[in-house]
XYZ file of C-alpha atoms in Angstrom:
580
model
C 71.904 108.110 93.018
C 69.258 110.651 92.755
C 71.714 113.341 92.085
C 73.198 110.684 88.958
C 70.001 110.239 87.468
C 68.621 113.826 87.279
C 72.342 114.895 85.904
C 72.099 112.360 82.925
C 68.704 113.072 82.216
C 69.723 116.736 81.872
C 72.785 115.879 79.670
C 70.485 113.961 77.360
C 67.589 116.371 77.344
C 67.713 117.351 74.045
C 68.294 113.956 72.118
C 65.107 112.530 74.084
C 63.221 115.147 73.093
C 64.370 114.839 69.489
C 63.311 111.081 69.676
C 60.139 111.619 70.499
C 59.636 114.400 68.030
C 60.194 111.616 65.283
C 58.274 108.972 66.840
C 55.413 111.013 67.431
C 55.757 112.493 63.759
C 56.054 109.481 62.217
C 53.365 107.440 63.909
C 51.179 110.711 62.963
C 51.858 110.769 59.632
C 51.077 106.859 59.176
C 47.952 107.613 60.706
C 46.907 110.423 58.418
C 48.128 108.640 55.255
C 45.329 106.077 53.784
C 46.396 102.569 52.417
C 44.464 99.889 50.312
C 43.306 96.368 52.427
C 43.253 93.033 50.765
C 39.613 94.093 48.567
C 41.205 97.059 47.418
C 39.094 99.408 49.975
C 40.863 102.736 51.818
C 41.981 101.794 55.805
C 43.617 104.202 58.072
C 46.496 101.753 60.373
C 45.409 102.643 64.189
C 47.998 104.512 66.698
C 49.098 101.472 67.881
C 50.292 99.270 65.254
C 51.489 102.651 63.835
C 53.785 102.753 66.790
C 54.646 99.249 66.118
C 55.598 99.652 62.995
C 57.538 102.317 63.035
C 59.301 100.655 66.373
C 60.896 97.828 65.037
C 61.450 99.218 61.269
C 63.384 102.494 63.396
C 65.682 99.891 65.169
C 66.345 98.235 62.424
C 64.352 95.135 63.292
C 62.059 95.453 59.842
C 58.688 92.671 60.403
C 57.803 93.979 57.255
C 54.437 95.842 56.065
C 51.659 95.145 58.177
C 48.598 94.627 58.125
C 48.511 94.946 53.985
C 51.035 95.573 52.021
C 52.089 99.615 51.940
C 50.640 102.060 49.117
C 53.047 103.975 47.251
C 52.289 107.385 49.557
C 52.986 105.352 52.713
C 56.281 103.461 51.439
C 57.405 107.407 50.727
C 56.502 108.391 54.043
C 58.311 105.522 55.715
C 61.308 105.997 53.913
C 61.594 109.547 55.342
C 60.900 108.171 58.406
C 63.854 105.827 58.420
C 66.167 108.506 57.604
C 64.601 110.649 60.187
C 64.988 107.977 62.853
C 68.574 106.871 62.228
C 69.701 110.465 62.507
C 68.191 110.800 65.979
C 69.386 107.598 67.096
C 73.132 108.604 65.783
C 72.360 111.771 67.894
C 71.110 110.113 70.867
C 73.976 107.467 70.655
C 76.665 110.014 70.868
C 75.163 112.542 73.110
C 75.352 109.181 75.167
C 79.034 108.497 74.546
C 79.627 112.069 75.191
C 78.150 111.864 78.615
C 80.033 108.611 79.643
C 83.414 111.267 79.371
C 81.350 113.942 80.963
C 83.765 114.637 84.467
C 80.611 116.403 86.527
C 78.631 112.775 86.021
C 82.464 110.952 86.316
C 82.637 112.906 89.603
C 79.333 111.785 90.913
C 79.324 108.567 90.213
C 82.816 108.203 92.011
C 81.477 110.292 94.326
C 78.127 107.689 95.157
C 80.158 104.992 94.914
C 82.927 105.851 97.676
C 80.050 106.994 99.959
C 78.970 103.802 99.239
C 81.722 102.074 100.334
C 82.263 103.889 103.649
C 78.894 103.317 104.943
C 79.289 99.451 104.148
C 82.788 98.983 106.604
C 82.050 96.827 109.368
C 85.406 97.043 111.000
C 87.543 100.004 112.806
C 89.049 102.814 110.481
C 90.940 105.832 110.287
C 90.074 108.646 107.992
C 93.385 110.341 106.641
C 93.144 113.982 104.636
C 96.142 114.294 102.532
C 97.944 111.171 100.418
C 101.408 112.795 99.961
C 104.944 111.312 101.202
C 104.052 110.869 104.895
C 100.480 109.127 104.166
C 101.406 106.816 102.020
C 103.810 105.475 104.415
C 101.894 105.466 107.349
C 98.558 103.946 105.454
C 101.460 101.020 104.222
C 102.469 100.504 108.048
C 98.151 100.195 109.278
C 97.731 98.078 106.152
C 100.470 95.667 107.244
C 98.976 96.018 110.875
C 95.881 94.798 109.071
C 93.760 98.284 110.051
C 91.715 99.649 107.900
C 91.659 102.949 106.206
C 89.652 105.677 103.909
C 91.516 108.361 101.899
C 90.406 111.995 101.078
C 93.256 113.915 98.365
C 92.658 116.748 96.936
C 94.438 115.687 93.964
C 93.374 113.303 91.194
C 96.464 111.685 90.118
C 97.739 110.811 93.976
C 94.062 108.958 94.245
C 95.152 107.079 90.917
C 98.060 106.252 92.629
C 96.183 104.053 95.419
C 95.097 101.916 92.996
C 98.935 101.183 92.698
C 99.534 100.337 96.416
C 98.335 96.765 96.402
C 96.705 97.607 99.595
C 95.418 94.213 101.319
C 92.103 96.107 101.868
C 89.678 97.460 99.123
C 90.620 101.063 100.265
C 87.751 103.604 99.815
C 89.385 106.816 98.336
C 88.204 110.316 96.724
C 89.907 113.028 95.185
C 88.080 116.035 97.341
C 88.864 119.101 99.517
C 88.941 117.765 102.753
C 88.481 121.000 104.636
C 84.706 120.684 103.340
C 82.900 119.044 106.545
C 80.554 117.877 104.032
C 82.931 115.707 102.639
C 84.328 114.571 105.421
C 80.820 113.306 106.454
C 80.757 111.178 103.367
C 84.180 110.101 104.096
C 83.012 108.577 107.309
C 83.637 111.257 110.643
C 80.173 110.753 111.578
C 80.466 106.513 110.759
C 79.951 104.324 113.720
C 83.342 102.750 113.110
C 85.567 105.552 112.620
C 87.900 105.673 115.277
C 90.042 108.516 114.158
C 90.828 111.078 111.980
C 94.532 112.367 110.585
C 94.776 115.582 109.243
C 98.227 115.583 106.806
C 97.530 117.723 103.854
C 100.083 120.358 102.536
C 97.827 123.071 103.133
C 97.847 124.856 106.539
C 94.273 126.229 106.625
C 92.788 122.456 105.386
C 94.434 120.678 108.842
C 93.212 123.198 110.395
C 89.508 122.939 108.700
C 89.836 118.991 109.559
C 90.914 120.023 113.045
C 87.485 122.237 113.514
C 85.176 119.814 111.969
C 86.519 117.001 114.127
C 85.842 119.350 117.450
C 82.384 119.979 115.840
C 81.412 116.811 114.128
C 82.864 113.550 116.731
C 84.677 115.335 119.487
C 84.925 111.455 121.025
C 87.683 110.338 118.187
C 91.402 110.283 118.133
C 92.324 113.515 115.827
C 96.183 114.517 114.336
C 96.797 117.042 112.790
C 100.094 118.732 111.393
C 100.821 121.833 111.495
C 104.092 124.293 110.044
C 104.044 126.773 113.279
C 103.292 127.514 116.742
C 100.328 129.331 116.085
C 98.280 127.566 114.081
C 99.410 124.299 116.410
C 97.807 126.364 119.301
C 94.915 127.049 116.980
C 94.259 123.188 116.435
C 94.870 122.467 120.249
C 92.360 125.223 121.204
C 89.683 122.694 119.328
C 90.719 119.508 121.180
C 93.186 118.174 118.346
C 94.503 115.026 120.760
C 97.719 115.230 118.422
C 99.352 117.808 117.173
C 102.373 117.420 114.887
C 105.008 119.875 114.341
C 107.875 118.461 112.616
C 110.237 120.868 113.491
C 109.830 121.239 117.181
C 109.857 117.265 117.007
C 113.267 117.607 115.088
C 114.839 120.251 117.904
C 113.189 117.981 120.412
C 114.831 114.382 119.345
C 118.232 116.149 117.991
C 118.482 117.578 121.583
C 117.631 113.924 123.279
C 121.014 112.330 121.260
C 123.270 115.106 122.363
C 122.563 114.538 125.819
C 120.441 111.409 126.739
C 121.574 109.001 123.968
C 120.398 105.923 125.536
C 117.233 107.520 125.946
C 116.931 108.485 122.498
C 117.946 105.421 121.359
C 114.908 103.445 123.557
C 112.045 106.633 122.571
C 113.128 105.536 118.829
C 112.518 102.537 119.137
C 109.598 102.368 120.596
C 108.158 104.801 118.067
C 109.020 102.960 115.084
C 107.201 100.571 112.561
C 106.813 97.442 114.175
C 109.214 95.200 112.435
C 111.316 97.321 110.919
C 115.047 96.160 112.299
C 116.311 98.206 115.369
C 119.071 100.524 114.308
C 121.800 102.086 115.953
C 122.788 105.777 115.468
C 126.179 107.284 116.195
C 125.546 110.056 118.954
C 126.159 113.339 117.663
C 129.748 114.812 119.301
C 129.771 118.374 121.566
C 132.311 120.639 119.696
C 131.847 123.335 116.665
C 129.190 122.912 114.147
C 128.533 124.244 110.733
C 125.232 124.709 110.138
C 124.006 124.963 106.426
C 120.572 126.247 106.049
C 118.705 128.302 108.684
C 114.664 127.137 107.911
C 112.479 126.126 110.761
C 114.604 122.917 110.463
C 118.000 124.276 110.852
C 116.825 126.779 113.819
C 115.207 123.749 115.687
C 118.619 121.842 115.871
C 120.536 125.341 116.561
C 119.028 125.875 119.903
C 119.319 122.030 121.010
C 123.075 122.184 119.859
C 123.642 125.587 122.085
C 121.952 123.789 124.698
C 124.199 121.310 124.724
C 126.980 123.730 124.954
C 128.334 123.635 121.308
C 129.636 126.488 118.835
C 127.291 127.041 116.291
C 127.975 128.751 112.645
C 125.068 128.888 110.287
C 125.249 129.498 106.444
C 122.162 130.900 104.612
C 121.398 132.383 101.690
C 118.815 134.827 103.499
C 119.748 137.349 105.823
C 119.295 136.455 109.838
C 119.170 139.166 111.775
C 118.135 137.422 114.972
C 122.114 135.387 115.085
C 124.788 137.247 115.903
C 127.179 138.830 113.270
C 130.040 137.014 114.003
C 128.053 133.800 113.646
C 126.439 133.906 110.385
C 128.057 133.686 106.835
C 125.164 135.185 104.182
C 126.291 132.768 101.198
C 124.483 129.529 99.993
C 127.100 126.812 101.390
C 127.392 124.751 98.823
C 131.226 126.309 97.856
C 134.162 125.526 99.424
C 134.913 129.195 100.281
C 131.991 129.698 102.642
C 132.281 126.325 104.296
C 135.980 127.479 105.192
C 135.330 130.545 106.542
C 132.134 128.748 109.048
C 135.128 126.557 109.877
C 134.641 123.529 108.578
C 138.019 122.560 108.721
C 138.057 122.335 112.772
C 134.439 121.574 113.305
C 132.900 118.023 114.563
C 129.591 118.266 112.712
C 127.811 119.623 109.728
C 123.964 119.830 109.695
C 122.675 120.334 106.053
C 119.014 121.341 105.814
C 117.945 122.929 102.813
C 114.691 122.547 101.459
C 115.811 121.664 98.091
C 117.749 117.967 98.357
C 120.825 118.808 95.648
C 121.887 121.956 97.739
C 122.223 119.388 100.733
C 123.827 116.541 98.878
C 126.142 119.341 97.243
C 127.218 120.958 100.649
C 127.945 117.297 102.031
C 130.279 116.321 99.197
C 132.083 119.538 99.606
C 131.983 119.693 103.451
C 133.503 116.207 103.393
C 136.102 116.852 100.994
C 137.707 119.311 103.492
C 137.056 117.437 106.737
C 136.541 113.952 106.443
C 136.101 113.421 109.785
C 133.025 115.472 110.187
C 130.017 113.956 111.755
C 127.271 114.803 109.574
C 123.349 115.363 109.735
C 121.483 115.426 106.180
C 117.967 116.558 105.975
C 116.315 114.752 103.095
C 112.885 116.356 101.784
C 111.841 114.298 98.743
C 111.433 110.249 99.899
C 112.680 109.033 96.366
C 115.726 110.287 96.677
C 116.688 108.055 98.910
C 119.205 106.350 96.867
C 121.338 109.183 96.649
C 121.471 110.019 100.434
C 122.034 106.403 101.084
C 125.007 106.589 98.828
C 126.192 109.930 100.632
C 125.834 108.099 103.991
C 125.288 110.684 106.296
C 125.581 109.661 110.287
C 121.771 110.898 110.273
C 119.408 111.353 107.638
C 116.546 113.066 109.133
C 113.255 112.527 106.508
C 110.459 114.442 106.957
C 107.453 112.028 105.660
C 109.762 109.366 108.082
C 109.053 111.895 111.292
C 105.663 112.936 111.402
C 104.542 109.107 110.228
C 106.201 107.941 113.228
C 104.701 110.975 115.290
C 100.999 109.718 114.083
C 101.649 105.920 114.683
C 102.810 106.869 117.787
C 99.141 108.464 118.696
C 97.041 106.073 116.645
C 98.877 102.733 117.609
C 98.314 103.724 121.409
C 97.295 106.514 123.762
C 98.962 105.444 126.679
C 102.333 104.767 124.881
C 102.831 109.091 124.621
C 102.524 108.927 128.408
C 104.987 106.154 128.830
C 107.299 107.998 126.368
C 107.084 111.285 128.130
C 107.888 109.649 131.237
C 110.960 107.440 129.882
C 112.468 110.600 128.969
C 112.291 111.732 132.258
C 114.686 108.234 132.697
C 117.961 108.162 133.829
C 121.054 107.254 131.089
C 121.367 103.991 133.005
C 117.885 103.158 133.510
C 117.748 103.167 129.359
C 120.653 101.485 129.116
C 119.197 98.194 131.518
C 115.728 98.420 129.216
C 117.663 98.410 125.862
C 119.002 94.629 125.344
C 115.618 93.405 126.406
C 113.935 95.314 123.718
C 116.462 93.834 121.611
C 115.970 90.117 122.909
C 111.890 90.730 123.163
C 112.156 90.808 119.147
C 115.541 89.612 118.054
C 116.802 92.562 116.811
C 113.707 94.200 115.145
C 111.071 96.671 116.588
C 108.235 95.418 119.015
C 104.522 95.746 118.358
C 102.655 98.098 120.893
C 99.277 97.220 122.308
C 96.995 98.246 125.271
C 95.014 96.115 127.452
C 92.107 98.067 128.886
C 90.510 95.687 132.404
C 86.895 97.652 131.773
C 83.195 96.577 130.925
C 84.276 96.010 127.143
C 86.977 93.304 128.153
C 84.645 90.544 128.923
C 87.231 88.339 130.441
C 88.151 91.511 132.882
C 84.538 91.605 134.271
C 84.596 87.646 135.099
C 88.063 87.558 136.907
C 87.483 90.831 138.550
C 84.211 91.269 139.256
C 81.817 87.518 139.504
C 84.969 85.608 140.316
C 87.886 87.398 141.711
C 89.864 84.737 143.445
C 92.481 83.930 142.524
C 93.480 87.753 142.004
C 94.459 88.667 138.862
C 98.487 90.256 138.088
C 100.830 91.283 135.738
C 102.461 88.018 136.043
C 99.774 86.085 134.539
C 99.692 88.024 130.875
C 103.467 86.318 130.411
C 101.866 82.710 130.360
C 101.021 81.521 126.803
C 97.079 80.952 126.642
C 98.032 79.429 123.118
C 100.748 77.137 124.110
C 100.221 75.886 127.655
C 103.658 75.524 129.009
C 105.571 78.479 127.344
C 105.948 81.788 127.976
C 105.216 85.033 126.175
C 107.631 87.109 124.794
C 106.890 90.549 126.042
C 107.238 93.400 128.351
C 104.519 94.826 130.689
C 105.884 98.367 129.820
C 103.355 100.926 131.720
C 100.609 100.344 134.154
C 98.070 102.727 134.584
C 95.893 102.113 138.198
C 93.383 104.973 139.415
C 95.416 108.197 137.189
C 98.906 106.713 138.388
C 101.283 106.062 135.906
C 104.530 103.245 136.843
C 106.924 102.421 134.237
C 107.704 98.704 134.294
C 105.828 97.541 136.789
C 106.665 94.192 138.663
C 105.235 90.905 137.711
C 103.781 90.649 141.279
C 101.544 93.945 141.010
C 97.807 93.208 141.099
C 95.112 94.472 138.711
C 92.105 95.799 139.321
C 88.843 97.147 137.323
C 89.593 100.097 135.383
C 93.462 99.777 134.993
C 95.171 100.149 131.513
C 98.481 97.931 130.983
C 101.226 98.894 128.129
C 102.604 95.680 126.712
C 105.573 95.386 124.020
C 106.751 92.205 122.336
C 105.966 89.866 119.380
C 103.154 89.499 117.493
C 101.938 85.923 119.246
C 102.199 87.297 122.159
C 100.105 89.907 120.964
C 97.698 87.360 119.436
C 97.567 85.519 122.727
C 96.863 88.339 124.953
C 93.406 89.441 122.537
C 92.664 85.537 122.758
C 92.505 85.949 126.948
C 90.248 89.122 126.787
C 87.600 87.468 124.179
C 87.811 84.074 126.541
C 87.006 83.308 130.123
C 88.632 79.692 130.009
C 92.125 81.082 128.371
C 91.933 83.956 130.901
C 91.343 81.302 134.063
C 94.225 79.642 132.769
C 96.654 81.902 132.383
C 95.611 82.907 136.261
C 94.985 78.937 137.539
C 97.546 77.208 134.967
C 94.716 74.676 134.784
C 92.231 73.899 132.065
C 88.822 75.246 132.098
C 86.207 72.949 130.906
C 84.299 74.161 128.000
C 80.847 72.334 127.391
C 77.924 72.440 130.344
C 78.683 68.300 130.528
C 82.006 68.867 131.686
C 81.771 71.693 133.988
C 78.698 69.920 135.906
C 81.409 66.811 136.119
C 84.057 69.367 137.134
C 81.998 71.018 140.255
C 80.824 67.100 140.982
C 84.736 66.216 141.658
C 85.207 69.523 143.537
C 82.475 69.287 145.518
C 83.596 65.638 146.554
C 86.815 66.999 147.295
C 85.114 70.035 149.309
C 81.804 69.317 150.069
C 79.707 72.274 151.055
C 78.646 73.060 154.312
C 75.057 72.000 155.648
C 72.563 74.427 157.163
C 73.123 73.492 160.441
C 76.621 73.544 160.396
C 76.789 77.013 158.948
C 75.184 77.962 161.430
C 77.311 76.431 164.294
C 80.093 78.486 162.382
């Protein structure tokens, strides 16, 4: 605020000054200039009702002449004075109005303000850098997950566009440079509550920035960053980036997992998607000849999964590509029916369209399709509003960038564990997947589960009363599928990972006890989800979800409950403990 006031008083420097000039020469000359009292004697008016008088006759109150009526001189002088007064005002008043549009004093009262507002959240938050395509999806999935976020953009007119959101939450927001750690201080890195920070700009060097100051600043929190190659992804990891997103090894990597372990793919999906969203089916992608139509980062990433998987690969591009053999490569843009036939199109199973400008794809589909019907196809789509026209085109696969790396960052924000529990389901058989997929589809009827972690540690204060002060009966998996909300019923979810003493086990049995320190995975609905946070804020919900019987609450009741158990099994005397 500081900063604000010393700004404005610099803006207005010179109308202030001019106001005082006037004052101070019109209270002097009313001074100096003698009038005639009531007996027709001389009297010079004192500084003070001098400055009173020409106060209120300045602003245009007007009390009149005081304390006699004015002589002829002074009535001149005070006329000149009005004049000279309502010019500096006008001044004043529009050096004023000109300030108000001012953007330095715009900027750092915008600035105050959202510094304001960061230091005054009292609940968990994320800080994401960047509010293109892929934030403003993922900050619409943690709004409806009711988590909180705050917003650094470079640009103006995308922080405008927040206002537009109808977020649930008032969402802090600022239109900075996010690689300034300065900034990102402000923005909340350094806040008590910030739990994690997402680095998704469209500039290389910024994630990177964001990647260093999180090392530097709060090594402790969650940071993702994306990143366009290898070596700047190696750059982030070198500075302890937990997450580090690079869409196009993630699109080789999940392209490859449908060609060969579809009912893998299928279940790693679905477990990384937005809770909610219905649970879709994609065709798997067929082993033959393929056609491939732009060779980016994108199209290379699916080349080498498709010769992995054995298939015949031909690749159109507009740009030379020396590192693909001769016989493999048509130099032509692949939007013409010409160069499609001469890739093959006619006897090929797929086509794989992934230029970075969306007509060139939509126009190689049409024509691709025209020739071969019967082609499988995969459309890369780049901009996320033109997703009317792809769904029109209705590609087998539409593979959308923002879509990809917002799943990717869930994935690592939602839950730490539930990257290990992916990495080892894809270690999972074809069968194994197949068994675990109708019960994700029962857990939710049809849509995708919410994730959520259940850590048994000094924070869980239920955890530290039936494992540590009163440990019988032991506590086990089996116990978190009884509804703490509704007595009777069970929940609906799945104890997918259990983590005891560094060992990971996927779907572990309902039988398998817990002790202090482990970590359990759970998927299902959201009551369940409800009801399992209930039992760790609770000791009575959590002893009877382990007992099935209800824990008195007030001191009355629980010095009546030990009365009847001690009736039932009274304890031993001295005498006879010591006989024992």
């Amino acid at each position: 605020m500081d900063g604000i006031f010393f700004l404005m008083l610099r803006r207005l420097r010179a109308p202030i000054i001019m106001l005082i000039s006037i004052y101070a020469i019109a209270v002097l000359g009313l001074v100096l200039i003698p009038g005639i009292d009531g007996n027709g004697k001389p009297y010079h008016i004192d500084f003070f009702h001098a400055f009173y008088f020409i106060s209120y006759t300045a602003t245009s109150i007007g009390f009149g002449e005081i304390p006699h009526p004015f002589t002829y001189q002074q009535r001149l002088w005070v006329l000149l004075c009005i004049y000279l007064a309502v010019t500096g005002w006008a001044y004043a008043i529009g050096s004023i109005f000109g300030l108000m549009r001012d953007e330095s004093l715009r900027k750092a009262i915008a600035h105050a303000r959202f510094g304001r507002k960061v230091r005054r959240i009292s609940e968990p938050f994320y800080l994401i850098c960047g509010y293109g395509q892929t934030a403003r999806i993922l900050c619409k999935v943690l709004d409806d997950l009711d988590i909180r976020f705050v917003i650094l953009e470079l640009r103006e007119e995308r922080i405008n566009d927040i206002a537009l959101a109808n977020f649930h939450y008032d969402t802090p927001s600022f239109a900075g440079d996010a690689a300034n750690p300065e900034l990102l201080k402000i923005a909340g890195i350094e806040h008590p509550h910030c739990i994690g920070i997402v680095g998704i700009t469209g500039n290389e060097e910024a994630n990177l920035a964001i990647a260093i100051s999180a090392y530097v600043l709060r090594p402790q929190i969650l940071s993702i960053c994306r990143s366009r190659n290898r070596s700047v992804a190696e750059n982030m990891a070198s500075f302890g980036t937990n997450k580090v997103i690079n869409l196009f090894e993630t699109v080789g990597r999940k392209f490859a997992r449908r060609l060969q372990q579809p009912n893998v793919a299928q279940l790693c999906d679905v477990l990384a998607d937005f809770p909610g969203n219905p649970i879709a089916t994609e065709p798997q992608p067929p082993v033959g000849h393929w056609v491939i139509v732009g060779f980016g980062r994108f199209g290379a990433a699916v080349y080498q999964a498709l010769l992995a998987a054995g298939c015949s690969v031909t690749v159109i591009d507009p740009e030379p590509q020396a590192q693909l053999p001769p016989d493999c490569f048509i130099h032509a843009l692949g939007v013409d029916a010409a160069s499609l036939k001469q890739a093959g199109i006619e006897h090929a199973v797929g086509l794989l369209v992934s230029h970075d400008n969306d007509a060139n794809n939509l126009s190689a589909l049409a024509t691709a399709r025209e020739i071969n019907p019967q082609l499988f196809t995969v459309a890369r789509q780049n901009l996320t509003h033109n997703h009317i026209l792809f769904t029109a085109f209705k590609p087998n696969i539409t593979s959308i960038r923002a879509q990809i790396i917002a799943h990717e960052c869930l994935r690592a924000m939602e839950n730490p564990l539930l990257a290990d529990a992916m990495a080892l389901i894809s270690q999972q058989s074809e069968a194994w997947a197949a068994q675990l997929l109708p019960q994700l589809l029962e857990l939710c009827k049809g849509k995708v589960p919410e994730i959520w972690r259940i850590q048994f540690n000094a924070r869980n204060a239920s955890a530290v009363h039936a494992m540590l002060a009163q440990p019988l009966p032991p506590l086990r998996i089996e116990h978190y599928t009884h509804d703490a909300l509704n007595h009777g019923d069970s929940l609906r979810c799945l104890a997918l990972l259990h983590r005891h003493a560094g060992t990971d086990t996927l779907l572990p049995t309902g039988d398998t006890p817990l002790y202090f320190g482990d970590e359990l995975l759970f998927i299902g609905n959201h009551h369940a989800r409800l009801a399992h946070t209930a039992v760790q804020e609770s000791i009575s919900l959590l002893d009877y979800i382990r007992t099935g019987q209800e824990q008195p609450q007030s001191w009355l009741f629980r010095r009546i409950a030990q009365y009847r158990q001690d009736q039932k099994n009274p304890p031993l005397s001295i005498a006879e403990q010591g006989a024992d």
